XYZ file of N, CA and C in Angstrom:
201
model
N -0.870 14.633 -19.950
C -2.446 15.025 -19.495
C -2.323 15.873 -18.381
N -3.141 16.914 -18.250
C -3.322 17.888 -16.977
C -4.563 17.502 -16.431
N -4.326 17.438 -15.047
C -5.574 17.415 -14.279
C -6.227 18.695 -13.893
N -7.203 18.642 -13.112
C -8.137 19.790 -12.858
C -7.382 21.031 -12.340
N -6.194 20.951 -11.634
C -5.570 21.938 -11.345
C -4.530 22.365 -11.957
N -4.366 21.823 -13.224
C -3.390 22.133 -14.260
C -2.100 21.590 -14.032
N -1.992 20.442 -13.243
C -0.778 19.567 -13.118
C -0.983 18.378 -13.760
N 0.183 17.749 -13.948
C 0.173 16.484 -14.596
C -0.736 15.310 -13.743
N -1.474 14.638 -14.498
C -2.338 13.474 -13.877
C -1.682 12.165 -14.045
N -1.521 11.342 -12.930
C -0.827 10.017 -13.110
C -2.170 9.047 -13.037
N -1.773 7.971 -13.618
C -2.562 6.801 -13.892
C -2.304 5.978 -12.790
N -3.237 5.410 -11.889
C -3.130 4.642 -10.818
C -3.187 3.226 -11.329
N -2.168 2.332 -10.851
C -2.156 1.016 -11.270
C -2.267 0.068 -9.952
N -2.833 -0.899 -9.884
C -2.902 -1.765 -8.873
C -2.157 -3.324 -8.938
N -1.467 -3.568 -8.051
C -0.913 -4.857 -8.055
C -1.736 -5.996 -8.587
N -1.343 -6.888 -9.418
C -2.169 -8.049 -9.961
C -1.214 -9.117 -9.767
N -1.853 -10.239 -9.155
C -1.060 -11.424 -9.129
C -1.298 -12.357 -10.340
N -0.553 -13.345 -10.048
C -0.533 -14.417 -11.335
C -1.848 -14.881 -11.657
N -2.824 -14.960 -10.794
C -4.012 -15.296 -11.148
C -4.940 -14.388 -11.665
N -4.545 -13.081 -11.884
C -5.206 -11.901 -12.179
C -5.996 -11.154 -11.114
N -5.832 -11.600 -9.727
C -6.499 -11.023 -8.723
C -5.951 -9.886 -8.292
N -6.542 -8.590 -8.163
C -6.026 -7.439 -7.759
C -6.637 -7.285 -6.041
N -5.697 -7.662 -5.130
C -6.102 -7.778 -3.856
C -6.772 -6.369 -3.246
N -6.010 -5.393 -3.703
C -6.472 -3.818 -3.237
C -7.876 -3.548 -3.741
N -8.100 -3.876 -5.050
C -9.567 -3.595 -5.427
C -10.445 -4.425 -4.714
N -9.954 -5.773 -4.560
C -11.181 -6.703 -3.924
C -11.400 -6.149 -2.455
N -10.446 -5.700 -1.687
C -10.504 -4.877 -0.275
C -11.376 -3.820 -0.498
N -11.135 -2.919 -1.305
C -11.901 -1.787 -1.443
C -13.469 -2.177 -1.588
N -13.636 -3.095 -2.762
C -14.991 -3.512 -3.072
C -15.813 -4.328 -1.978
N -15.193 -5.102 -1.361
C -15.760 -6.233 -0.431
C -15.727 -5.744 1.068
N -14.717 -4.988 1.385
C -14.823 -4.848 2.956
C -14.802 -3.316 3.407
N -14.760 -2.282 2.367
C -15.170 -0.955 2.939
C -16.608 -0.499 2.538
N -17.047 0.299 3.486
C -18.409 0.782 3.304
C -18.439 1.782 2.143
N -19.520 2.102 1.775
C -19.838 3.218 0.565
C -18.997 4.451 1.038
N -19.325 4.824 2.258
C -18.601 6.217 2.637
C -17.236 6.105 2.519
N -16.573 4.886 3.053
C -15.125 4.706 2.996
C -14.636 4.651 1.634
N -15.225 3.913 0.646
C -15.054 3.808 -0.608
C -14.952 5.225 -1.408
N -15.915 6.160 -1.110
C -16.109 7.532 -1.681
C -15.013 8.276 -1.141
N -14.569 8.076 0.206
C -13.488 8.905 0.799
C -12.247 8.602 0.218
N -11.967 7.294 0.061
C -10.716 6.700 -0.633
C -10.589 6.991 -2.026
N -11.750 6.984 -2.565
C -11.599 7.446 -4.110
C -11.236 8.810 -4.273
N -11.820 9.589 -3.470
C -11.606 11.120 -3.623
C -10.070 11.424 -3.267
N -9.500 10.809 -2.341
C -8.153 10.954 -1.899
C -7.316 10.387 -2.968
N -7.590 9.327 -3.649
C -6.810 8.809 -4.625
C -6.810 9.655 -5.953
N -7.943 10.249 -6.295
C -8.132 11.272 -7.300
C -7.337 12.529 -7.064
N -7.526 13.163 -5.688
C -7.042 14.541 -5.353
C -5.986 14.476 -5.096
N -5.221 13.376 -4.440
C -3.765 13.569 -3.919
C -2.895 12.634 -4.970
N -3.300 11.340 -5.011
C -2.433 10.439 -5.727
C -2.239 10.581 -7.258
N -3.411 10.944 -7.962
C -3.481 11.156 -9.362
C -2.802 12.358 -9.636
N -3.003 13.359 -8.819
C -2.527 14.788 -9.116
C -1.014 14.852 -8.693
N -0.506 14.196 -7.522
C 0.823 14.346 -7.251
C 1.743 13.222 -7.677
N 1.203 12.020 -8.126
C 2.101 10.943 -8.317
C 2.925 10.677 -7.141
N 4.146 10.364 -7.560
C 5.263 9.902 -6.667
C 5.630 11.127 -5.619
N 5.418 12.368 -6.077
C 5.618 13.642 -5.352
C 4.889 13.534 -3.946
N 3.913 12.779 -3.780
C 3.031 12.735 -2.617
C 4.004 12.182 -1.657
N 5.090 11.432 -1.821
C 5.964 11.057 -0.781
C 6.541 12.272 0.022
N 6.728 13.293 -0.553
C 7.084 14.436 0.268
C 6.112 15.472 0.920
N 4.956 14.783 0.892
C 3.803 15.504 1.667
C 3.363 14.871 2.890
N 2.478 15.601 3.568
C 1.984 14.863 4.830
C 1.218 13.553 4.652
N 0.733 13.511 3.237
C 0.004 12.175 3.062
C 0.832 10.903 2.672
N 2.321 11.326 2.339
C 2.995 10.247 2.068
C 4.232 9.976 3.095
N 4.121 10.771 4.127
C 5.277 10.507 5.095
C 4.739 9.318 5.944
N 5.768 8.417 6.216
C 5.359 7.041 7.063
C 5.163 7.579 8.529
N 4.193 6.744 9.072
C 3.810 7.044 10.289
C 5.055 6.761 11.330
N 5.070 7.461 12.512
C 6.014 7.168 13.540
C 5.984 5.825 13.998
N 7.162 5.022 14.115
C 7.090 3.751 14.826
C 6.866 3.901 16.305
N 6.025 3.268 16.934
C 5.835 3.357 18.490
C 6.497 2.042 19.106
């Protein structure tokens, strides 16, 4: 499948525990504001779904410096 920029689109999956709970989705729904959810959703779509594991080699995927 090709994304809007003509590159492969990846399907995002979230960890699901043995009870069927998806902690990240619960956090997104319950603890983020509408604006934060919108920004996160756009980042997930524009960066993660388009770059997949390749995001690890970009500014978005680099680990923060340990202080």
